[in-house]
PDB file of C-alpha atoms in Angstrom:
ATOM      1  CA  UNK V  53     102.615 121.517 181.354  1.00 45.00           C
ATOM      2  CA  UNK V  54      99.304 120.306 183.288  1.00 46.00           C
ATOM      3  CA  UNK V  55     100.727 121.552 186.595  1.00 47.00           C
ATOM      4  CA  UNK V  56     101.775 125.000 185.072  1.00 46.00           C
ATOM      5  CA  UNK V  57      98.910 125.722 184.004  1.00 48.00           C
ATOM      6  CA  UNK V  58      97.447 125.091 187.406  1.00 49.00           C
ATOM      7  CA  UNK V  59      99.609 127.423 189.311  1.00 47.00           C
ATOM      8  CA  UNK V  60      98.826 130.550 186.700  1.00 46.00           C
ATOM      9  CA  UNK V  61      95.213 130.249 187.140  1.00 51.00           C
ATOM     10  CA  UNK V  62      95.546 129.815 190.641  1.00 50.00           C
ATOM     11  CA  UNK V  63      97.431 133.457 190.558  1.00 46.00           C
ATOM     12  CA  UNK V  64      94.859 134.740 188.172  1.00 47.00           C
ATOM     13  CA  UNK V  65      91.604 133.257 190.733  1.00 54.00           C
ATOM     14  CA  UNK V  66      93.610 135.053 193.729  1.00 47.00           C
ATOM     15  CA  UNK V  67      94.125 138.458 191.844  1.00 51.00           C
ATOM     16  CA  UNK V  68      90.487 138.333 190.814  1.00 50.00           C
ATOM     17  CA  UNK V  69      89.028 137.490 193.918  1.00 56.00           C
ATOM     18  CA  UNK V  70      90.869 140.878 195.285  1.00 50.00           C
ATOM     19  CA  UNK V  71      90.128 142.945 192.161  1.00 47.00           C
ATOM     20  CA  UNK V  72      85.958 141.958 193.301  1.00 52.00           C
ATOM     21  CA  UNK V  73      86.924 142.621 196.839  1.00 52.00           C
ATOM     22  CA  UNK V  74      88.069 145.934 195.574  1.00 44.00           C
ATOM     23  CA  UNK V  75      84.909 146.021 193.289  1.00 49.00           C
ATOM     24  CA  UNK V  76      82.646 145.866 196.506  1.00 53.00           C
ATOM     25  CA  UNK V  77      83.564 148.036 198.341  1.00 49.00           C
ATOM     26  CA  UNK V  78      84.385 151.209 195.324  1.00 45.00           C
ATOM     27  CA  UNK V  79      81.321 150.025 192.583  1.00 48.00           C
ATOM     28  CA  UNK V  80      81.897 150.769 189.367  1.00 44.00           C
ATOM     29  CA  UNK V  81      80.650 152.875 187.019  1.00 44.00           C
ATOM     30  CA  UNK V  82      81.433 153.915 183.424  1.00 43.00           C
ATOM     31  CA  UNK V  83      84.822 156.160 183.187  1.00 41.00           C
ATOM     32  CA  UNK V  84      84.346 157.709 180.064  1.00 44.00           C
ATOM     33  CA  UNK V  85      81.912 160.030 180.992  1.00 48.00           C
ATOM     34  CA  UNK V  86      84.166 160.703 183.855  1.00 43.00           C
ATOM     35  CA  UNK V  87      86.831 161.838 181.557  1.00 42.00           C
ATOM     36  CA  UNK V  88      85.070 163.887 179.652  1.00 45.00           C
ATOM     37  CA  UNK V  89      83.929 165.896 182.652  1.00 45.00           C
ATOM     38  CA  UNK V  90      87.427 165.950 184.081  1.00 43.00           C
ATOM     39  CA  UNK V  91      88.493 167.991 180.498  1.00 42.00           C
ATOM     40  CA  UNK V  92      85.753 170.132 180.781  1.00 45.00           C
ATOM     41  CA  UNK V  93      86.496 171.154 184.567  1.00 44.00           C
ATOM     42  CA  UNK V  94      90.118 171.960 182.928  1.00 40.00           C
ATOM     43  CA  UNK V  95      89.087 173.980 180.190  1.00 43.00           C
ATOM     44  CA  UNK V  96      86.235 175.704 182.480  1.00 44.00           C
ATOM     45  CA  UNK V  97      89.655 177.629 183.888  1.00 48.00           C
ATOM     46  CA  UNK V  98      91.158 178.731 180.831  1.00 49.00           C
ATOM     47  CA  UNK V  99      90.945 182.198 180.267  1.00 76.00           C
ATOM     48  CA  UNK V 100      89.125 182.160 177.023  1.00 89.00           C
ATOM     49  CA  UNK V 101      85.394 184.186 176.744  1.00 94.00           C
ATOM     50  CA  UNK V 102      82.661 182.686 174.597  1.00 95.00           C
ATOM     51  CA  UNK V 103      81.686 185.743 173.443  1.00 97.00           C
ATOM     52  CA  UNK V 104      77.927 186.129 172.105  1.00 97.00           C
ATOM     53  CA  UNK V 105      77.332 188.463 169.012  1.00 98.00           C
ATOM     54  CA  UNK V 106      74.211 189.919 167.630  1.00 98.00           C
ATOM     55  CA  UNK V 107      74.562 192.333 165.244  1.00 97.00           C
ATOM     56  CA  UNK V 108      71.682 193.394 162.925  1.00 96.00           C
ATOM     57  CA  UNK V 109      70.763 196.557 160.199  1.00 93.00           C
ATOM     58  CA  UNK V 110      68.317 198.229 159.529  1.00 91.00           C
ATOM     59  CA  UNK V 111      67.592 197.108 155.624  1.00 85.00           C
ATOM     60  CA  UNK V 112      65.224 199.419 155.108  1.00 82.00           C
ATOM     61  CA  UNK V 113      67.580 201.963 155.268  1.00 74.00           C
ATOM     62  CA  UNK V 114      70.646 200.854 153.334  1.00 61.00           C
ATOM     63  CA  UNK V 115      73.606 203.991 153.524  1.00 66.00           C
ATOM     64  CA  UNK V 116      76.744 204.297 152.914  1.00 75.00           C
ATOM     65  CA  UNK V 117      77.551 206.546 155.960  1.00 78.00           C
ATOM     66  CA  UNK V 118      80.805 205.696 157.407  1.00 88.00           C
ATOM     67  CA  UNK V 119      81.907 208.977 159.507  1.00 92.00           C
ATOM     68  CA  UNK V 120      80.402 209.540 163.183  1.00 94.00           C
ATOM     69  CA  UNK V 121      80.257 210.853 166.760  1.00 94.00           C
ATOM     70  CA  UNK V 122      81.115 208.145 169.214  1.00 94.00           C
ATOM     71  CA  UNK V 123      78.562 209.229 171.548  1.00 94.00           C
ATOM     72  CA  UNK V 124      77.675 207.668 175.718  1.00 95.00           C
ATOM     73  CA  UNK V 125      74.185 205.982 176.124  1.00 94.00           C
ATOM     74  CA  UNK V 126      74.475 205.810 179.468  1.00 94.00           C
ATOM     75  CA  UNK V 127      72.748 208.655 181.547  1.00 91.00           C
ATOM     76  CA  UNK V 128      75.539 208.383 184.482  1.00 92.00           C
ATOM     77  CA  UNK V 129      78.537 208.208 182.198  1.00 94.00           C
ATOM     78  CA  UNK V 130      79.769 211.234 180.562  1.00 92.00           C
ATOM     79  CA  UNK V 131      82.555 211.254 177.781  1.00 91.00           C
ATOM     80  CA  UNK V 132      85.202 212.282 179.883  1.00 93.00           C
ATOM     81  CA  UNK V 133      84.657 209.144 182.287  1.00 95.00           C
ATOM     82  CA  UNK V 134      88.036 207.841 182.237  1.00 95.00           C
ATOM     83  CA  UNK V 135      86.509 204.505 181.476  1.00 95.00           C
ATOM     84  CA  UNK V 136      84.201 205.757 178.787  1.00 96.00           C
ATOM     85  CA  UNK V 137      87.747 207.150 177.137  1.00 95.00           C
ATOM     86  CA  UNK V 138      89.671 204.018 177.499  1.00 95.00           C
ATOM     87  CA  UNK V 139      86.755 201.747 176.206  1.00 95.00           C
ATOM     88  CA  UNK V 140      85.946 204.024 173.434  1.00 95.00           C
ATOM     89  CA  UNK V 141      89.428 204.196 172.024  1.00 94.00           C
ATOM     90  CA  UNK V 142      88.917 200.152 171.551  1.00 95.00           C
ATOM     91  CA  UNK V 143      85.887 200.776 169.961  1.00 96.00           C
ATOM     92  CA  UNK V 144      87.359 203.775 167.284  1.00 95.00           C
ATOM     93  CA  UNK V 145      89.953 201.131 166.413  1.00 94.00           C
ATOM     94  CA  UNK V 146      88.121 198.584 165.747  1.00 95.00           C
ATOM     95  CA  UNK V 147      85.585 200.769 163.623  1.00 95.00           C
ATOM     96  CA  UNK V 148      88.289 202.094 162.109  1.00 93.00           C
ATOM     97  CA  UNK V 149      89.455 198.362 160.875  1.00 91.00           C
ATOM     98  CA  UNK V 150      85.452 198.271 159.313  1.00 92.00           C
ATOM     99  CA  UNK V 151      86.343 201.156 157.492  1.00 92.00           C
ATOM    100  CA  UNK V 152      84.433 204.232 159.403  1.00 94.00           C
ATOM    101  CA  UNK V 153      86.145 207.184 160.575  1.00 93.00           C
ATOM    102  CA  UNK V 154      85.901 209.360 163.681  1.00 92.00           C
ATOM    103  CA  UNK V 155      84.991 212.641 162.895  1.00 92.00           C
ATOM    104  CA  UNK V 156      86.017 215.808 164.533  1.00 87.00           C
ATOM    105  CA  UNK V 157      82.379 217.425 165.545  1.00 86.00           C
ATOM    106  CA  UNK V 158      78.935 216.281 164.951  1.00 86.00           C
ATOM    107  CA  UNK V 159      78.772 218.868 161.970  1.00 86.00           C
ATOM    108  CA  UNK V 160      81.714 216.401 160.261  1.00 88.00           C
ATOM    109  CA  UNK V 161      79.601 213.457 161.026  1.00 91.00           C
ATOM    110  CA  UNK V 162      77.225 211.298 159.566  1.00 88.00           C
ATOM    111  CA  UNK V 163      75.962 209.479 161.979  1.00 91.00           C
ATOM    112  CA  UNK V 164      76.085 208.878 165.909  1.00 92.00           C
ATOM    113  CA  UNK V 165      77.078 205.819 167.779  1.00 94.00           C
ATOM    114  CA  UNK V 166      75.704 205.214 171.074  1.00 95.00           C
ATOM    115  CA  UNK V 167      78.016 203.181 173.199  1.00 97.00           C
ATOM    116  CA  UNK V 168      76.897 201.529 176.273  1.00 97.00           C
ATOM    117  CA  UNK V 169      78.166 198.874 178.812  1.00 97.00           C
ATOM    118  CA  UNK V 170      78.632 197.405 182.187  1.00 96.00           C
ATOM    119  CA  UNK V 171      78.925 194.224 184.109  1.00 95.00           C
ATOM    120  CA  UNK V 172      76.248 192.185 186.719  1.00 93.00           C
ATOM    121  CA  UNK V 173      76.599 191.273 190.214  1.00 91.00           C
ATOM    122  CA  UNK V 174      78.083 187.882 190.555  1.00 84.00           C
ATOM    123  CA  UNK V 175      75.635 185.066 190.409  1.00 87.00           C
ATOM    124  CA  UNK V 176      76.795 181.972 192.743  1.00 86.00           C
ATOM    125  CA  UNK V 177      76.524 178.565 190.894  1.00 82.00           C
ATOM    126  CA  UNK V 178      77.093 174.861 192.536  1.00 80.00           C
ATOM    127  CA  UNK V 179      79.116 172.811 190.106  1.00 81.00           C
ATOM    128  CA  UNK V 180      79.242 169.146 190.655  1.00 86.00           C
ATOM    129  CA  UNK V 181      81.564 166.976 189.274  1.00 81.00           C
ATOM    130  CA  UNK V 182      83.049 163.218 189.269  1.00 86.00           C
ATOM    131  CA  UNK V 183      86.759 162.235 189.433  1.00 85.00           C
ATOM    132  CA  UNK V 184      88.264 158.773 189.309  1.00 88.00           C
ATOM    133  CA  UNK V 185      89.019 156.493 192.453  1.00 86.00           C
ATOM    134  CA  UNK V 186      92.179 154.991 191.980  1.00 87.00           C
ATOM    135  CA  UNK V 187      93.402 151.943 194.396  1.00 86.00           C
ATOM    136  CA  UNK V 188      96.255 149.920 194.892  1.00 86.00           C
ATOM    137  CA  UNK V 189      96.485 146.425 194.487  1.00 82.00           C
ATOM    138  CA  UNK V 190      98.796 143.654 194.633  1.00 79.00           C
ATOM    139  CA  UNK V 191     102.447 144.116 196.884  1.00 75.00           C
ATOM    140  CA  UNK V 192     101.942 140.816 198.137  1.00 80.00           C
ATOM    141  CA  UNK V 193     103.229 137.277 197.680  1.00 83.00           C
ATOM    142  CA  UNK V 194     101.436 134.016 197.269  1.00 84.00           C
ATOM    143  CA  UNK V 195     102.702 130.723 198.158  1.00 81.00           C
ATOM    144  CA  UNK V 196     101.796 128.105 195.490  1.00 84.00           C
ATOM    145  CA  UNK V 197     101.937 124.368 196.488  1.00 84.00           C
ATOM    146  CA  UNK V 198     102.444 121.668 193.496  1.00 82.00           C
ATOM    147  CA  UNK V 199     102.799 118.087 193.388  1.00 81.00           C
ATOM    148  CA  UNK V 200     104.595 116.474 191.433  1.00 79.00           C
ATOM    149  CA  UNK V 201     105.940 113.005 190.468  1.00 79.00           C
ATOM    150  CA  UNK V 202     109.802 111.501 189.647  1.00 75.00           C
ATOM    151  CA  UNK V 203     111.447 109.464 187.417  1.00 76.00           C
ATOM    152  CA  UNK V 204     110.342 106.641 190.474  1.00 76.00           C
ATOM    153  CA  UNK V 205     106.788 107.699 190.488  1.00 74.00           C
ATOM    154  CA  UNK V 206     107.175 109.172 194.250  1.00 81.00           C
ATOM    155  CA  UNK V 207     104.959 111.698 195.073  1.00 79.00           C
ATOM    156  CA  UNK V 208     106.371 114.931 196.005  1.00 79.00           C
ATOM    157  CA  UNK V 209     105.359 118.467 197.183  1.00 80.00           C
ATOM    158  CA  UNK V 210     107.227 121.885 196.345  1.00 80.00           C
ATOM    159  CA  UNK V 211     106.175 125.124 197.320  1.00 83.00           C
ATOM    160  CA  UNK V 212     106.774 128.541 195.103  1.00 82.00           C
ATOM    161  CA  UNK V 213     106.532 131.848 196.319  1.00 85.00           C
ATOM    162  CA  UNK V 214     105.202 134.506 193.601  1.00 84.00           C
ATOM    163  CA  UNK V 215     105.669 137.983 194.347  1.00 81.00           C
ATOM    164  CA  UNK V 216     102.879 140.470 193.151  1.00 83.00           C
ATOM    165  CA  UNK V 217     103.807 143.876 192.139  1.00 86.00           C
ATOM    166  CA  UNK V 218     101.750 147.069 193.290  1.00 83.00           C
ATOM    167  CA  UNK V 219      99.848 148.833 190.715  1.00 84.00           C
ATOM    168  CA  UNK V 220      97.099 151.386 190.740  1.00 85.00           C
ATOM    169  CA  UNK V 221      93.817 150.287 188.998  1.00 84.00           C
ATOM    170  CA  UNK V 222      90.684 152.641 188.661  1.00 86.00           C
ATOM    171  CA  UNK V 223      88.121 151.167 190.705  1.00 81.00           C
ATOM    172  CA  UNK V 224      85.476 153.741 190.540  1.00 85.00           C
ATOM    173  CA  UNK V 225      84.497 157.743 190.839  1.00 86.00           C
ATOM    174  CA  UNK V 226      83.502 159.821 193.298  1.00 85.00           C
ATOM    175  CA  UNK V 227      81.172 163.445 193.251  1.00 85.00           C
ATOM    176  CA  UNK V 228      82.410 166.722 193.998  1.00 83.00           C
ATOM    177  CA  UNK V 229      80.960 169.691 194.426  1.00 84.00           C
ATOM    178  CA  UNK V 230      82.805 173.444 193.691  1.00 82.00           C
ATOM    179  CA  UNK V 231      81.328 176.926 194.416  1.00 84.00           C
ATOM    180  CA  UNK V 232      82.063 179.755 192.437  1.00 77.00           C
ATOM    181  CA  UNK V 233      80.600 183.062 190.739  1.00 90.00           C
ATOM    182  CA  UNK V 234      80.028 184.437 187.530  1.00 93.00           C
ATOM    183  CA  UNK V 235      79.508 187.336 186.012  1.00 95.00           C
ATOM    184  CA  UNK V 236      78.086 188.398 182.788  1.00 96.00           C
ATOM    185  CA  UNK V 237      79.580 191.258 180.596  1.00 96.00           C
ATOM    186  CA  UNK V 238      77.549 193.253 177.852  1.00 97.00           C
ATOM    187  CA  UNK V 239      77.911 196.360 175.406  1.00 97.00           C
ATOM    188  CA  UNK V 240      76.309 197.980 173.063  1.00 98.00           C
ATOM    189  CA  UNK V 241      76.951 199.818 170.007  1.00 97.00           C
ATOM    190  CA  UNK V 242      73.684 201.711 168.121  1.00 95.00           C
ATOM    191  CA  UNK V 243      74.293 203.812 165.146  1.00 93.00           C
ATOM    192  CA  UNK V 244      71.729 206.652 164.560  1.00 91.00           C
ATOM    193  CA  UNK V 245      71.585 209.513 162.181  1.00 85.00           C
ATOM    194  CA  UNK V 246      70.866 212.791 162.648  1.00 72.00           C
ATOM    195  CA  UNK V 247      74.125 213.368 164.604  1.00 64.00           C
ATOM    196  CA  UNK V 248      73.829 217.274 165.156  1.00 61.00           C
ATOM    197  CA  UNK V 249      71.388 216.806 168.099  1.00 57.00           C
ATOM    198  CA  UNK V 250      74.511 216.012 170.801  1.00 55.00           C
ATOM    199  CA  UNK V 251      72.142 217.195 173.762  1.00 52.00           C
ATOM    200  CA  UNK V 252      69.407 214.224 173.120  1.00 54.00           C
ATOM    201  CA  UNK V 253      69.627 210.817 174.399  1.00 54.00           C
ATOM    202  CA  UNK V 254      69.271 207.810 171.768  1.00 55.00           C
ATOM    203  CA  UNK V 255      65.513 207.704 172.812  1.00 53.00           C
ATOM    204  CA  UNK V 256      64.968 210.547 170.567  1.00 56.00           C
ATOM    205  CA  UNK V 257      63.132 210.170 167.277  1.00 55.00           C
ATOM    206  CA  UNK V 258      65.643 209.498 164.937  1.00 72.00           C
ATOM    207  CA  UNK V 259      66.382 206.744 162.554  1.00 85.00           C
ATOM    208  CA  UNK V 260      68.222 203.615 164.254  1.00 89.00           C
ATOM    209  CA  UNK V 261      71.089 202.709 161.370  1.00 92.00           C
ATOM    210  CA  UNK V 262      72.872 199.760 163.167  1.00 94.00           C
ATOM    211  CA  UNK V 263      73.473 197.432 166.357  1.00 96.00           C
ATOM    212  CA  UNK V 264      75.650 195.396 167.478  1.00 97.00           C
ATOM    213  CA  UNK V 265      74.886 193.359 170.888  1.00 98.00           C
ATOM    214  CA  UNK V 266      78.105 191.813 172.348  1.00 97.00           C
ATOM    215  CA  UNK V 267      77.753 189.725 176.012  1.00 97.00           C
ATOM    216  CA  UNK V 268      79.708 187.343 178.136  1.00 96.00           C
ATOM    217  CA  UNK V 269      79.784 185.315 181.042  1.00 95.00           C
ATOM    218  CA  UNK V 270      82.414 183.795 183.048  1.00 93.00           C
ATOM    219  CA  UNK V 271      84.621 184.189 186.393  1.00 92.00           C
ATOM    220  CA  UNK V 272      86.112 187.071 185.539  1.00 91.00           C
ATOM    221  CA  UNK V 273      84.778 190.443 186.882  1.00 92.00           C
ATOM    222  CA  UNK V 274      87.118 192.941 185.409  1.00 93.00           C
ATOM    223  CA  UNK V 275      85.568 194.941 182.832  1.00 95.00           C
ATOM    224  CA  UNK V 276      88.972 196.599 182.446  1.00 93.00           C
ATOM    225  CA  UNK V 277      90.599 193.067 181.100  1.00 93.00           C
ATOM    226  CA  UNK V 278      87.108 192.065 179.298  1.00 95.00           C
ATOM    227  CA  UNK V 279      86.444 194.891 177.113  1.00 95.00           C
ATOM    228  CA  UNK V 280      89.386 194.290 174.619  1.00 95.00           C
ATOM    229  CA  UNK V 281      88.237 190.733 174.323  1.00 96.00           C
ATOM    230  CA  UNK V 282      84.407 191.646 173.452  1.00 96.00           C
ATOM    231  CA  UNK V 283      85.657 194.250 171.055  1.00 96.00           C
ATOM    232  CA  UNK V 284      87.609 192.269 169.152  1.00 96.00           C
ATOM    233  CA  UNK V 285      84.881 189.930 169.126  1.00 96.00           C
ATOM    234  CA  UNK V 286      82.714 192.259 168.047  1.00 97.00           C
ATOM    235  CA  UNK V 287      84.788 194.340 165.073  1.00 96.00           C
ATOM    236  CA  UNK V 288      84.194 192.260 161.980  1.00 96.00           C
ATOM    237  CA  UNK V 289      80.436 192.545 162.748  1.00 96.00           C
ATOM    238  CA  UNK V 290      79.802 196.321 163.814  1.00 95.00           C
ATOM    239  CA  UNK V 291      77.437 197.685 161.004  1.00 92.00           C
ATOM    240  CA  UNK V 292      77.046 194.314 159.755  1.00 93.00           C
ATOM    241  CA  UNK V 293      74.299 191.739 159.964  1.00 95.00           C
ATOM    242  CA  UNK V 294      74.923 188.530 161.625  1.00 96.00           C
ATOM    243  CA  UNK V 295      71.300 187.070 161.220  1.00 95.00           C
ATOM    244  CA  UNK V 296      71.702 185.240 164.638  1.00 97.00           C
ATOM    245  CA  UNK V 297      73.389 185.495 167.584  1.00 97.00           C
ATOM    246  CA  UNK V 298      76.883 183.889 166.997  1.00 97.00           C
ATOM    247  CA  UNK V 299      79.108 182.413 169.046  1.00 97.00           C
ATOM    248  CA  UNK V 300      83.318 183.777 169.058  1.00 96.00           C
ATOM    249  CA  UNK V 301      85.866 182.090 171.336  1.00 96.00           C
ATOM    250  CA  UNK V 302      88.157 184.440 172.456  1.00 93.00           C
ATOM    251  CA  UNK V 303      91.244 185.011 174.433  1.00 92.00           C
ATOM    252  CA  UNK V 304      93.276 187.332 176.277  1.00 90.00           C
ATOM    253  CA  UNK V 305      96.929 186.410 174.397  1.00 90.00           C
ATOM    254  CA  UNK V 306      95.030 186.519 170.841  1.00 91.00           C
ATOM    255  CA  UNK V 307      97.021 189.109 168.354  1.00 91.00           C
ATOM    256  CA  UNK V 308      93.558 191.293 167.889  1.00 89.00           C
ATOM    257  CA  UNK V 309      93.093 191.435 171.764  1.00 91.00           C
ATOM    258  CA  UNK V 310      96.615 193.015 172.355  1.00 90.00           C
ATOM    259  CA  UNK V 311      96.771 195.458 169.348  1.00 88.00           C
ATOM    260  CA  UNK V 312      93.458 196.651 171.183  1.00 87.00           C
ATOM    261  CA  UNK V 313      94.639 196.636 174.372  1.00 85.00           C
ATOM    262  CA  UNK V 314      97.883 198.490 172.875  1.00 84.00           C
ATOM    263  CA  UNK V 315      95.351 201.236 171.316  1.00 74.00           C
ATOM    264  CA  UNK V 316      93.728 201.878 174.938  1.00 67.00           C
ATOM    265  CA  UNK V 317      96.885 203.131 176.235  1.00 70.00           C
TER     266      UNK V 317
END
């Protein structure tokens, strides 16, 4: 059993002395971390928007107007901007969900809503990252001489040959670093009354009702395939008061997004 025993720890010293070899030359450092940032590189590609929400009214003014003008804030986009139409049907629909209806002409309505949006330049950012260093070891054979005694007490000397199998062992990590842009998203919805004065800008001296701030940032710079999401985002919180700027994850595929996107068309 004595001479056993010898031969495994002689395997065991040989496949440690490699495993420090290995250590040398890729030092190692703690892999958790590294596998955290390895999931977040993943999930920084999904699709899904963090979408921020601020939404906040005017207490001082509490009304029960629900009818309106959907109305442009934005000097350079008229209502018939085929944009402006396909955005603002998202919009009716998801006021319409909060229970306040479109009316026909500003003598009908209520109240105005001053919808504005757009999208920045991209912004380059330098991500770096680690990943794991992965090695292979073993795939090699080690001779293993004994001695041993017979029955006679004659010395004698056998050799074994132990095959070690290949494996791959983490031995380290290594930094990356990725390029990309982003781009940051943003509307705005801003009820008013007073909605018979079509002609003048929200600037105008009139009572502010409502707003709801809605902005996001990632990869994506199609306002076109954003818009649903921040809407949806948005809805349960238009004329409502969040009390802080809140935080919704959404995505393209969710069920609110694509009865949206259905409305637009």
């Amino acid at each position: 059993m004595g001479k056993k025993g010898s031969t495994l720890s002689s395997v065991i010293g040989v496949e440690k002395r490699a495993f420090l070899r290995l250590h040398q030359r890729y030092p190692m450092k703690k892999l958790l971390p590294t596998a955290l940032l390895t999931l977040l590189a993943v999930t920084a590609c999904s699709p899904q928007l963090a979408v921020k929400v601020d939404a906040i009214v005017n207490k001082d003014l509490t009304s029960e107007k629900k009818t309106y003008v959907l109305r442009s804030a934005m000097q350079e986009v008229t209502p018939n901007d085929l944009y402006f139409r396909e955005y603002s049907r998202y919009v009716r629909k998801a006021l319409q969900r909060q229970g306040f209806q479109a009316a026909q002409t500003s003598a009908k309505a209520d109240m105005a809503i001053y919808f504005s949006y757009g999208i920045s330049e991209g912004k380059i950012v330098h991500e770096t990252y680690t990943r794991p260093v992965y090695a292979t070891v073993g795939g090699h054979s080690i001779d293993i001489t004994e001695t041993e005694r017979d029955a006679s007490g004659t010395k004698r000397k056998t050799t074994k040959t132990i095959d070690i199998p290949f494996r791959r062992e983490i031995v380290g990590v290594e930094q990356r670093t990725k390029t990309f842009e982003l781009y940051t998203a943003h509307m705005v919805l801003e009820a008013t009354d007073s909605p018979d004065n079509e002609g003048e800008d929200i600037t105008g001296g009139r009572n502010r009702l409502w707003k709801t701030v809605v902005s996001t940032t990632s990869k994506m710079n199609d306002l076109r395939q954003i818009m649903p999401m921040m809407v949806a985002a948005a809805a349960p919180y238009m004329g409502a008061d969040t009390g802080e700027a809140i935080t919704v994850k959404m995505e393209p595929d969710d069920p609110q997004v694509i009865r949206l996107r259905d409305a637009g068309r």
